[in-house]
PDB file of C-alpha atoms and ligand atoms in Angstrom:
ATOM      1  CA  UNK A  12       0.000   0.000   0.000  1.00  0.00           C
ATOM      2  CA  UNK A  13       1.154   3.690  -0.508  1.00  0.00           C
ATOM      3  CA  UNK A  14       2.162   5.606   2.008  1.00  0.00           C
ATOM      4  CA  UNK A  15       1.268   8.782   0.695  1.00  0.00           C
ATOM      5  CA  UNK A  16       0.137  10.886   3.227  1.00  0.00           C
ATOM      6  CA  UNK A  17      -3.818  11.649   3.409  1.00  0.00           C
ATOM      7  CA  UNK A  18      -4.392  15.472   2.404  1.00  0.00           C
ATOM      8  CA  UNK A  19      -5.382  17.622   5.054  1.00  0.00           C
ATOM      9  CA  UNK A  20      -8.492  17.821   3.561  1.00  0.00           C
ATOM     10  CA  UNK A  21      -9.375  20.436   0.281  1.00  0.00           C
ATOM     11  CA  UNK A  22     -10.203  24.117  -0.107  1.00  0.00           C
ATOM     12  CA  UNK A  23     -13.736  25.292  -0.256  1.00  0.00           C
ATOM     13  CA  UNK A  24     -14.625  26.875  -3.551  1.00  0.00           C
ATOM     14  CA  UNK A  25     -16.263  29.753  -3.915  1.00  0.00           C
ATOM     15  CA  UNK A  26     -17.575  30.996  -7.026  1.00  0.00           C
ATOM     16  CA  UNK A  27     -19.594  34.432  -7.566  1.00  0.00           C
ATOM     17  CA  UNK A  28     -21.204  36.051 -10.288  1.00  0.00           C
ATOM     18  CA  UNK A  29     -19.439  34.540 -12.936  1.00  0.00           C
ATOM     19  CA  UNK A  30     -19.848  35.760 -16.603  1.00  0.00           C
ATOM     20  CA  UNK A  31     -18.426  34.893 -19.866  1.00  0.00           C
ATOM     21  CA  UNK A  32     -19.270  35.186 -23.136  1.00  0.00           C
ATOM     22  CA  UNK A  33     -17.808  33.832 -26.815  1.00  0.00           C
ATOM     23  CA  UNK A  34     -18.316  36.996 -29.060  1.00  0.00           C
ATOM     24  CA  UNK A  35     -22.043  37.414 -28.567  1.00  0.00           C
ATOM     25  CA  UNK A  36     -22.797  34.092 -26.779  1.00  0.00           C
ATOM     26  CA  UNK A  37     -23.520  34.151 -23.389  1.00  0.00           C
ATOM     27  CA  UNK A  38     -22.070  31.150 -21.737  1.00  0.00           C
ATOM     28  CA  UNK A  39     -21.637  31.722 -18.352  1.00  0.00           C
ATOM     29  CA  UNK A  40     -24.582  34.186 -17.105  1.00  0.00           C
ATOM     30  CA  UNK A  41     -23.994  35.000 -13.882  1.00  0.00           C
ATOM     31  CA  UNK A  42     -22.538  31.834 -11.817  1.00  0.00           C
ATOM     32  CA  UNK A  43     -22.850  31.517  -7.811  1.00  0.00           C
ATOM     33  CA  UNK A  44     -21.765  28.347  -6.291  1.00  0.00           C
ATOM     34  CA  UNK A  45     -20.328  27.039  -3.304  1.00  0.00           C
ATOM     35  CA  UNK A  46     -18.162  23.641  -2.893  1.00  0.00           C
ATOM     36  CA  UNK A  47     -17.395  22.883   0.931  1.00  0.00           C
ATOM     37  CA  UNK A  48     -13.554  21.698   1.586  1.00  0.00           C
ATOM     38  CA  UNK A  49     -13.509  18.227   1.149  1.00  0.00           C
ATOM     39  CA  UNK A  50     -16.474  17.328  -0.968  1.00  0.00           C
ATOM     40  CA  UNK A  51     -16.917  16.032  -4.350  1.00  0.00           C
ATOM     41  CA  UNK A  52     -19.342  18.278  -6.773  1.00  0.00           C
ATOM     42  CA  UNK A  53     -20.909  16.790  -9.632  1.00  0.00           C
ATOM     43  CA  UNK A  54     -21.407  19.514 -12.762  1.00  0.00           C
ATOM     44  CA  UNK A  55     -23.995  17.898 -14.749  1.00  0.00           C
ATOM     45  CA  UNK A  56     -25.784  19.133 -17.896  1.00  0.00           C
ATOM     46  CA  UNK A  57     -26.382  18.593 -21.784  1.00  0.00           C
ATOM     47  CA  UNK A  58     -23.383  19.644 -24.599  1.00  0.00           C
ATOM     48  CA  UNK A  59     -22.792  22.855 -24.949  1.00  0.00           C
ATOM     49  CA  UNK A  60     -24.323  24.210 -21.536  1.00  0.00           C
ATOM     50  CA  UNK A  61     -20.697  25.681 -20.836  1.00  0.00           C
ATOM     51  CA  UNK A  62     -19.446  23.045 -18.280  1.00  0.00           C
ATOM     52  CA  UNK A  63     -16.364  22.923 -19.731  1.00  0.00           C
ATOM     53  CA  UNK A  64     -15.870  26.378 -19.482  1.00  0.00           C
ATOM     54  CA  UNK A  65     -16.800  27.022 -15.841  1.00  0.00           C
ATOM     55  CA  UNK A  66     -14.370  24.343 -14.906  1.00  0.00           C
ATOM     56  CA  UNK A  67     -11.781  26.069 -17.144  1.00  0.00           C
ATOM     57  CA  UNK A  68     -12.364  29.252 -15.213  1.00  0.00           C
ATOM     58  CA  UNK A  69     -11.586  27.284 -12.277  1.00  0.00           C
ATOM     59  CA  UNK A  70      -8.572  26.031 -13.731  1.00  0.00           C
ATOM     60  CA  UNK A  71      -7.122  29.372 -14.346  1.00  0.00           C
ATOM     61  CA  UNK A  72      -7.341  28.120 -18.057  1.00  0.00           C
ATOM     62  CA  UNK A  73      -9.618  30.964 -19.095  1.00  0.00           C
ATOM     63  CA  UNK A  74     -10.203  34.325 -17.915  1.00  0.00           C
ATOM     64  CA  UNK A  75     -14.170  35.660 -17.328  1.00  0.00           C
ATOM     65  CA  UNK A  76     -15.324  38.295 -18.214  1.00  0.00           C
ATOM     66  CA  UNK A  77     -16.331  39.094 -15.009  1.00  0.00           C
ATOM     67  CA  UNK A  78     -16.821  37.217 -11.745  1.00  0.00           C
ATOM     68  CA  UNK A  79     -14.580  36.384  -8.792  1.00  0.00           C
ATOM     69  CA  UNK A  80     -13.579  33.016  -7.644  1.00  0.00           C
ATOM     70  CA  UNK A  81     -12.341  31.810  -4.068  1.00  0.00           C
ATOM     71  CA  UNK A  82     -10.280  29.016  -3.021  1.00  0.00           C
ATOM     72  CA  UNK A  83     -10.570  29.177   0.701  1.00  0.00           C
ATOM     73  CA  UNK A  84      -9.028  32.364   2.166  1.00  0.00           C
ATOM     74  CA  UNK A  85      -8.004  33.382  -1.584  1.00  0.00           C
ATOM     75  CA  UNK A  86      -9.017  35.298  -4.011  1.00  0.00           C
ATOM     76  CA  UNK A  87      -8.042  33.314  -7.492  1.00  0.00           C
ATOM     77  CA  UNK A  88     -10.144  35.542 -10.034  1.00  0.00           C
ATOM     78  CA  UNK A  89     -11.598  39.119 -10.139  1.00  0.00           C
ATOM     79  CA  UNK A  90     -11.873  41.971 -11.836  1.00  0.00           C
ATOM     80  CA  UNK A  91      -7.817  42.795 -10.818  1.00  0.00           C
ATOM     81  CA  UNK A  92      -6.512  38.959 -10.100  1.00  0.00           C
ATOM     82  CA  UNK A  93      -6.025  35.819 -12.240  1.00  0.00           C
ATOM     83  CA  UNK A  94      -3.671  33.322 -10.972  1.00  0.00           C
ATOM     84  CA  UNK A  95      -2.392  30.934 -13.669  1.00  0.00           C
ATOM     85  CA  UNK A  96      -2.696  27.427 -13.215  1.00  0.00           C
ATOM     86  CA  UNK A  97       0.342  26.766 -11.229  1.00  0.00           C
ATOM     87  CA  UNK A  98      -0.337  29.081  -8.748  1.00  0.00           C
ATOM     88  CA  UNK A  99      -3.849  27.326  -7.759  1.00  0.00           C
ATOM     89  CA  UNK A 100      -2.954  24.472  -5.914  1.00  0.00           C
ATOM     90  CA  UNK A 101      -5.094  21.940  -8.258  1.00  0.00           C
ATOM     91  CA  UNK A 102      -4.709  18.841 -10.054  1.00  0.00           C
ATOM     92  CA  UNK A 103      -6.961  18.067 -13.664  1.00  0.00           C
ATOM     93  CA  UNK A 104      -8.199  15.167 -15.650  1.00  0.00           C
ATOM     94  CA  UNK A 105      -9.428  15.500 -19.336  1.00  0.00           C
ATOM     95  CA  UNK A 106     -11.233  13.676 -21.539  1.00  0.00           C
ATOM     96  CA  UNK A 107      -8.904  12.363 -23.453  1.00  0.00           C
ATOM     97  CA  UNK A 108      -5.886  12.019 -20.615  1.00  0.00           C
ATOM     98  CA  UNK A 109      -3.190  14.521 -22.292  1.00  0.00           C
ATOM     99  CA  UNK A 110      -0.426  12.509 -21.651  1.00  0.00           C
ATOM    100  CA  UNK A 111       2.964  13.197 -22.658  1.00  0.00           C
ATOM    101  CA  UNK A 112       3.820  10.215 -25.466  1.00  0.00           C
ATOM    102  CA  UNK A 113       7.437  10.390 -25.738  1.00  0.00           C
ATOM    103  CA  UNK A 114       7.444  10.188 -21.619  1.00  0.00           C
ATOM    104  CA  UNK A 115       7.488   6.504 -19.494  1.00  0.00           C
ATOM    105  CA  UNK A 116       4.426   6.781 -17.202  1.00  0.00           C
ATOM    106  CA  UNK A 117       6.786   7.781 -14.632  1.00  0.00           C
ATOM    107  CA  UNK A 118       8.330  10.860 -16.258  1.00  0.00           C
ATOM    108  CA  UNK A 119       4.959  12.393 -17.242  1.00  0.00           C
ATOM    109  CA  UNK A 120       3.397  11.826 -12.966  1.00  0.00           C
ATOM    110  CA  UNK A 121       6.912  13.175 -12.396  1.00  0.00           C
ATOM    111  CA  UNK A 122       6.600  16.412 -14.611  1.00  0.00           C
ATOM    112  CA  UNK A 123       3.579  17.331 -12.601  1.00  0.00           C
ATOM    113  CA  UNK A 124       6.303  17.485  -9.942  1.00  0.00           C
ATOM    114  CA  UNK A 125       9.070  19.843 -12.075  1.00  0.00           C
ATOM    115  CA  UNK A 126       6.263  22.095 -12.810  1.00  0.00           C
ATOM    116  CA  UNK A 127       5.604  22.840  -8.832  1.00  0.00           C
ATOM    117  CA  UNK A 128       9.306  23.179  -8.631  1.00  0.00           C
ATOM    118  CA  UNK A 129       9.641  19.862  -6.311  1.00  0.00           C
ATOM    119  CA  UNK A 130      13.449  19.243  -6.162  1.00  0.00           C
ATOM    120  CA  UNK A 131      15.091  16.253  -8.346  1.00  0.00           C
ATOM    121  CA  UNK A 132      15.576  14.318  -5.211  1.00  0.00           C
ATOM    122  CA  UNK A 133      12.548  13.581  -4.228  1.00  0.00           C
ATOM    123  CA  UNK A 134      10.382  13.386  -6.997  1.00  0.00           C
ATOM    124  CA  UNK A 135      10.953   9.325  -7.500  1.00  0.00           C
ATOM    125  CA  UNK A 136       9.349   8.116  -4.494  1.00  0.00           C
ATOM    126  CA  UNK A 137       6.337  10.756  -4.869  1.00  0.00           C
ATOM    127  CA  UNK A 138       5.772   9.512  -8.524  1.00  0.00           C
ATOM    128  CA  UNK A 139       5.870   5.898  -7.312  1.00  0.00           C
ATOM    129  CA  UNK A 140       3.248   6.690  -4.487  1.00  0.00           C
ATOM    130  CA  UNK A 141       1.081   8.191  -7.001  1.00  0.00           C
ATOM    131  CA  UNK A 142       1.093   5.305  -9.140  1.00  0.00           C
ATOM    132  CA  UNK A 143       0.738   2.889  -6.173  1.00  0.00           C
ATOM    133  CA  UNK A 144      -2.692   5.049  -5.529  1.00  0.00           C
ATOM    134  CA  UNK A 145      -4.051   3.928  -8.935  1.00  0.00           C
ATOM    135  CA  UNK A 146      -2.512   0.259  -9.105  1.00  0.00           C
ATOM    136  CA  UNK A 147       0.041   1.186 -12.027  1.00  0.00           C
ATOM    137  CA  UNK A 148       3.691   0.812 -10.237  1.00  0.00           C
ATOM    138  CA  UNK A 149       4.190  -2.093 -12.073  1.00  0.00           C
ATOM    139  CA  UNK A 150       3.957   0.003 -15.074  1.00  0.00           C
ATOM    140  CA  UNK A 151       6.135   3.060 -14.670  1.00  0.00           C
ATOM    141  CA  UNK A 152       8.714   2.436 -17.144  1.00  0.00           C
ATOM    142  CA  UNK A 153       6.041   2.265 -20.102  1.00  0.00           C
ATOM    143  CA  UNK A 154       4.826   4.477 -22.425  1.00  0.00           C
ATOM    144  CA  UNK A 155       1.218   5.547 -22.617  1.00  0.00           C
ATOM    145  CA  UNK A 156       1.236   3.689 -25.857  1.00  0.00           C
ATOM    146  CA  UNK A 157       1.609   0.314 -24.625  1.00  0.00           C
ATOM    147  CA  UNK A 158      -1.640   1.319 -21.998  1.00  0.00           C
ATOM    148  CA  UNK A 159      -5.055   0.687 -22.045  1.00  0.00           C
ATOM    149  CA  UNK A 160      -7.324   3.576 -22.572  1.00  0.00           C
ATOM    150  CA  UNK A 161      -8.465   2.822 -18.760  1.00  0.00           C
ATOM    151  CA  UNK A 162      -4.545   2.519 -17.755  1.00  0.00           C
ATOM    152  CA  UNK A 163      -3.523   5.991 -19.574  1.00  0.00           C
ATOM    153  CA  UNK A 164      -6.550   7.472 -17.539  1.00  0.00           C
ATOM    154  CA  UNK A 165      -5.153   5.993 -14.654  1.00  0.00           C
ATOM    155  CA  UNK A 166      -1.410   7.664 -15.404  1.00  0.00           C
ATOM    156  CA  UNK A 167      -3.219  10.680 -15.566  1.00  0.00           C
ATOM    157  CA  UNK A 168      -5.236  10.224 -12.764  1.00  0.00           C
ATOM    158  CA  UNK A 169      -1.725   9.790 -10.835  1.00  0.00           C
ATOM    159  CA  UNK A 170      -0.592  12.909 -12.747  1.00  0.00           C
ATOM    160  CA  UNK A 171      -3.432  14.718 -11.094  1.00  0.00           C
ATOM    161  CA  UNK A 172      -2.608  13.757  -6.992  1.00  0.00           C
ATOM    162  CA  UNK A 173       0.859  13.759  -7.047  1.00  0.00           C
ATOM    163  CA  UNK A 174       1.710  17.356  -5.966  1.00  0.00           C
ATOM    164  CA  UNK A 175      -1.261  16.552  -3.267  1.00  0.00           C
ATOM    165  CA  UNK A 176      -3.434  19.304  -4.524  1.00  0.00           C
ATOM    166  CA  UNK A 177      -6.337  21.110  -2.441  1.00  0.00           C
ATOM    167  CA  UNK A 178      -8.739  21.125  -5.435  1.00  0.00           C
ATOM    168  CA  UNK A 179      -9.279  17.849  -8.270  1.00  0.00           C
ATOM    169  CA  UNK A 180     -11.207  19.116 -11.362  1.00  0.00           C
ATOM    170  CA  UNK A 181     -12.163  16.475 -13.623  1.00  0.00           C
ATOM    171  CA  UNK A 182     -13.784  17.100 -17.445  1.00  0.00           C
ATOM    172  CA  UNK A 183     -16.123  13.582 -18.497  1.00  0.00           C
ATOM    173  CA  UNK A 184     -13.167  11.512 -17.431  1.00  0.00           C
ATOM    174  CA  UNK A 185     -14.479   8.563 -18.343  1.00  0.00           C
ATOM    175  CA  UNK A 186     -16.633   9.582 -21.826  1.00  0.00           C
ATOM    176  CA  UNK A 187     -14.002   7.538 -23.957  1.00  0.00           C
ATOM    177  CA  UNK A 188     -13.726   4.666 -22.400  1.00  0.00           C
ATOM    178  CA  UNK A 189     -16.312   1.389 -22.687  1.00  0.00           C
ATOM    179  CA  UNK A 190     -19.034   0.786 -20.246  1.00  0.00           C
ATOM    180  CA  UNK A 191     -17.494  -1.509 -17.425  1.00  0.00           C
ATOM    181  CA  UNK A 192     -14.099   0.383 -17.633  1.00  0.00           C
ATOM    182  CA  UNK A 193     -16.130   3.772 -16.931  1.00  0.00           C
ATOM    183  CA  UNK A 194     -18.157   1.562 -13.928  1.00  0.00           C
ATOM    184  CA  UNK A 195     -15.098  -0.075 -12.572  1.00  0.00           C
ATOM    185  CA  UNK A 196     -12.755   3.082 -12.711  1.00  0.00           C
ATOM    186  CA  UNK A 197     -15.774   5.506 -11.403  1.00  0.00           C
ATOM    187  CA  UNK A 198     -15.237   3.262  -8.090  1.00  0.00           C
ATOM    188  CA  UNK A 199     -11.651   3.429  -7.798  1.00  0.00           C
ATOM    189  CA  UNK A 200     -12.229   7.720  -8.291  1.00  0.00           C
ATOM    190  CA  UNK A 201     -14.756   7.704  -5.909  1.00  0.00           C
ATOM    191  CA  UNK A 202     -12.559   5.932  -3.137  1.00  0.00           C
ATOM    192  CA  UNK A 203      -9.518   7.740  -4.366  1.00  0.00           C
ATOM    193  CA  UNK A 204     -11.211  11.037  -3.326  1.00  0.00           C
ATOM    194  CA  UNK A 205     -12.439   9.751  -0.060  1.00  0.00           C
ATOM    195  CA  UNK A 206      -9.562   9.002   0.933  1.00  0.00           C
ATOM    196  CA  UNK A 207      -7.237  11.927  -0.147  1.00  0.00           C
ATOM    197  CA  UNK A 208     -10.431  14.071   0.821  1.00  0.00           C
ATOM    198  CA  UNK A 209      -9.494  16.626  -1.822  1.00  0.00           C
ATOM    199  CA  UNK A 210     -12.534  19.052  -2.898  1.00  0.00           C
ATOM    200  CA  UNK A 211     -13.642  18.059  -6.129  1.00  0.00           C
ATOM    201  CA  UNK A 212     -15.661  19.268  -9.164  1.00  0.00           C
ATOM    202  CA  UNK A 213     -16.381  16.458 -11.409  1.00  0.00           C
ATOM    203  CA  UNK A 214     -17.955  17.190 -14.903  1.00  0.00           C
ATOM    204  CA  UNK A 215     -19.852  14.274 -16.682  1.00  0.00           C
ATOM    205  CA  UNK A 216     -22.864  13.791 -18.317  1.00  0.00           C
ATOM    206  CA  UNK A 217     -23.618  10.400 -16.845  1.00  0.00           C
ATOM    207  CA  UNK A 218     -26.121  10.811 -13.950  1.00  0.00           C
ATOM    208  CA  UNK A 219     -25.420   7.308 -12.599  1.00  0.00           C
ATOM    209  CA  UNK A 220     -21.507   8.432 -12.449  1.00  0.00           C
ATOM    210  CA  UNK A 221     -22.928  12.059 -10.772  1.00  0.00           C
ATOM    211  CA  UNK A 222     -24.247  10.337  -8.398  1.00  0.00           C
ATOM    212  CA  UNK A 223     -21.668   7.411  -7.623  1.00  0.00           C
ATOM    213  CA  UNK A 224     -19.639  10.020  -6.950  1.00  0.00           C
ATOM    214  CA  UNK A 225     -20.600  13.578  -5.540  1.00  0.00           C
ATOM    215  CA  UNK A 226     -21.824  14.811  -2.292  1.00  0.00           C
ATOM    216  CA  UNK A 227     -23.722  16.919  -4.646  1.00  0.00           C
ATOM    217  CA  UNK A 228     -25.045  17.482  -7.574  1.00  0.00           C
ATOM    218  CA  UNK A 229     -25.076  21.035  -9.481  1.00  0.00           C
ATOM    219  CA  UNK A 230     -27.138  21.135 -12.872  1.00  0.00           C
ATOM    220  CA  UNK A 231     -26.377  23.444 -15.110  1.00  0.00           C
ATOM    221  CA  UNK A 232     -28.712  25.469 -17.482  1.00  0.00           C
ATOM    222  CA  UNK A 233     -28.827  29.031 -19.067  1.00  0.00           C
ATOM    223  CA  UNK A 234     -25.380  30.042 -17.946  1.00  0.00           C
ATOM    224  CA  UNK A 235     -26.360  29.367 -14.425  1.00  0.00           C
ATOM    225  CA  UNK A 236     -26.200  26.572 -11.467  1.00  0.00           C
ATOM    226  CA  UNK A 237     -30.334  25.672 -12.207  1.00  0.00           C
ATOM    227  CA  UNK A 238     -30.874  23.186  -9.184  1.00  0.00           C
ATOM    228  CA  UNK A 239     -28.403  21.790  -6.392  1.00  0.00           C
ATOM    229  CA  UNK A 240     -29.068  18.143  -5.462  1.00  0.00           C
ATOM    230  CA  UNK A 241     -27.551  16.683  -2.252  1.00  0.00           C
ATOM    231  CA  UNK A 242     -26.630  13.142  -3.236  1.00  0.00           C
ATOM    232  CA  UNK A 243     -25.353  11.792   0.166  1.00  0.00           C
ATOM    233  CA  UNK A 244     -23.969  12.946   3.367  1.00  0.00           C
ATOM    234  CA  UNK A 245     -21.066  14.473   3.919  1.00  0.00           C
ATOM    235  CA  UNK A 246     -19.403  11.139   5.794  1.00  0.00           C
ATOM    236  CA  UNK A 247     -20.382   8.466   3.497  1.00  0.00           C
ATOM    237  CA  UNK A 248     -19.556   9.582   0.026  1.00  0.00           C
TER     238      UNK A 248
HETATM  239  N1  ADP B  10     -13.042  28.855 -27.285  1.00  0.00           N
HETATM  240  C1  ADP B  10     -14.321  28.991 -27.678  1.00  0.00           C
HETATM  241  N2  ADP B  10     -14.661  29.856 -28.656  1.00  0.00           N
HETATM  242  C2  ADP B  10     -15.956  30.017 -29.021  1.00  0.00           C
HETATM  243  N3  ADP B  10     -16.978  29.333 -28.484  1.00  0.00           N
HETATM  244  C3  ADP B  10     -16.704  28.448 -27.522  1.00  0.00           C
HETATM  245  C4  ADP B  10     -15.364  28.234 -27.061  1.00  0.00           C
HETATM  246  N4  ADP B  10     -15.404  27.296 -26.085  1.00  0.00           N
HETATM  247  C5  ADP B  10     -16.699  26.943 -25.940  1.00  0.00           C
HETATM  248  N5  ADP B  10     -17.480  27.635 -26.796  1.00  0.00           N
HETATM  249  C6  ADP B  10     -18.937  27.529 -26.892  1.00  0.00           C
HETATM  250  O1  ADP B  10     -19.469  27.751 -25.600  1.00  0.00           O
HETATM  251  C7  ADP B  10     -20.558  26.889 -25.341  1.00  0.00           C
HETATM  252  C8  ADP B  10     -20.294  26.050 -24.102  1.00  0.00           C
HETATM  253  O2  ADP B  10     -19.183  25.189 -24.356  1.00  0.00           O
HETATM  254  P1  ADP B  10     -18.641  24.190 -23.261  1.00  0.00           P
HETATM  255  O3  ADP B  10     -18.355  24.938 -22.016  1.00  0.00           O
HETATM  256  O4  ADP B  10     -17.531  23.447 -23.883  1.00  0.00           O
HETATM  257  O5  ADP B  10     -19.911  23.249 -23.025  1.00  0.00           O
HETATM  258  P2  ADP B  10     -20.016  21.794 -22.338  1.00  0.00           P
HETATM  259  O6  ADP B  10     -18.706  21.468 -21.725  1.00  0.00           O
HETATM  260  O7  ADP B  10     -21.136  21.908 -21.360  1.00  0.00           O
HETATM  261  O8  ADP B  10     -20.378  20.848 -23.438  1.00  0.00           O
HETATM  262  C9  ADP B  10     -20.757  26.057 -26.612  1.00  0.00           C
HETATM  263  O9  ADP B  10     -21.745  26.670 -27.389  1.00  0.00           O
HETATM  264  C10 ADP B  10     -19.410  26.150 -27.275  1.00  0.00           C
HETATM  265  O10 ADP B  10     -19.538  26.029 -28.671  1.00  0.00           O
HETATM  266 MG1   MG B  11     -17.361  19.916 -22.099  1.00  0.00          MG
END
């Protein structure tokens, strides 16, 4: 078993009148939400809703229009601030796992670490921890070519923990993957985050993943959070 160290528990996210819009397209019309430390959020809603780009915003991958957006005691995004990426304490999954493909499975968890400025030394034993997490130390030397689809998600799953982040964003995670993969691997997720008790926002379209998942459940419509849905308790999820 790993012995990387539980997290202390997320950062609360706080999001507040957040607007964006693509020429004349109104995307995001005015967003409030709230995600206690330590919970998983579900973001659910049809294609094209502007999902995506609310958890973008989060990311610090695009700039709104107007807005502000709180990670615990700080101010990420306003009118004055936008912290980049690196500077937000957060780990990401995508869609389609943006893995490096010239890097073993090691070297791309690992980069995760050069990017936070970790030192040399002890990057190797973090990386290994991380892939412990998601049952792939057997497989650090590969490259993402000779994965699975499920086992590259897993790398980047890894990718995602391994600089113990206070905030996991994930984007449909699990859209490109078959049916029992997405079942089996939205288990190991959801026990992943309990443990590491990271705050989450988790974007799918799959309601029986939503709710497999997230403490609760945020539906999106019109630019705007349209209904919050407690899924289960704080303790048991
Ligand atoms: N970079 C962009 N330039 C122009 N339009 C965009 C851009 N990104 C997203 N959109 C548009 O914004 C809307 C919401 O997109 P997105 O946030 O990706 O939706 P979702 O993730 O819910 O499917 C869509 O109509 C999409 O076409
Ligand atoms: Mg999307």
């Amino acid at each position: 078993m790993s012995a990387l160290e539980p997290s202390t528990g997320g950062t609360a996210i706080a999001v507040r009148g957040l607007r964006h819009a693509f020429n004349d397209h109104t995307v995001l019309d005015g967003v409030d939400l709230d995600v206690p430390a330590g919970t998983v959020l579900a973001l659910l809603g049809p294609s094209g809703c502007g999902k995506s780009t609310l958890l973008k915003a989060l990311a610090g991958l695009l700039r709104p229009q107007s807005g502000r957006i709180d990670f615990g005691g700080a101010t990420v995004c306003d009118d004055r601030r936008h912290a980049p990426p690196e500077r937000r304490g957060l780990g990401m999954v995508f869609q389609d796992y943006a893995l490096w493909p010239h890097m073993s499975v090691a070297q791309n968890v690992g980069f995760a670490l050069e990017m936070r400025g970790v030192p040399r030394r002890d990057r190797p034993a973090r990386v290994q921890e991380a892939l412990a997490l998601v049952g792939l130390h057997e497989h650090a030397a590969r490259r993402p070519s000779e994965l699975s689809g499920g086992q590259q998600q897993r790398v980047a799953l890894a990718r995602a923990i391994v600089a113990r982040p206070q905030v996991l964003l994930f984007d449909e995670p699990l859209s490109n993957l078959d049916r029992a993969l997405r079942e089996s691997l939205c288990v190991e997720i959801g026990a992943l985050l309990r443990r590491l008790g990271t705050t989450a926002v988790y974007v799918t379209h799959d309601h029986e993943e939503a709710h497999a998942l997230a403490h609760t459940i945020a539906r999106m419509a019109h630019g705007r959070i349209a209904d919050l849905v407690m899924s289960k308790p704080r303790d048991s999820a």
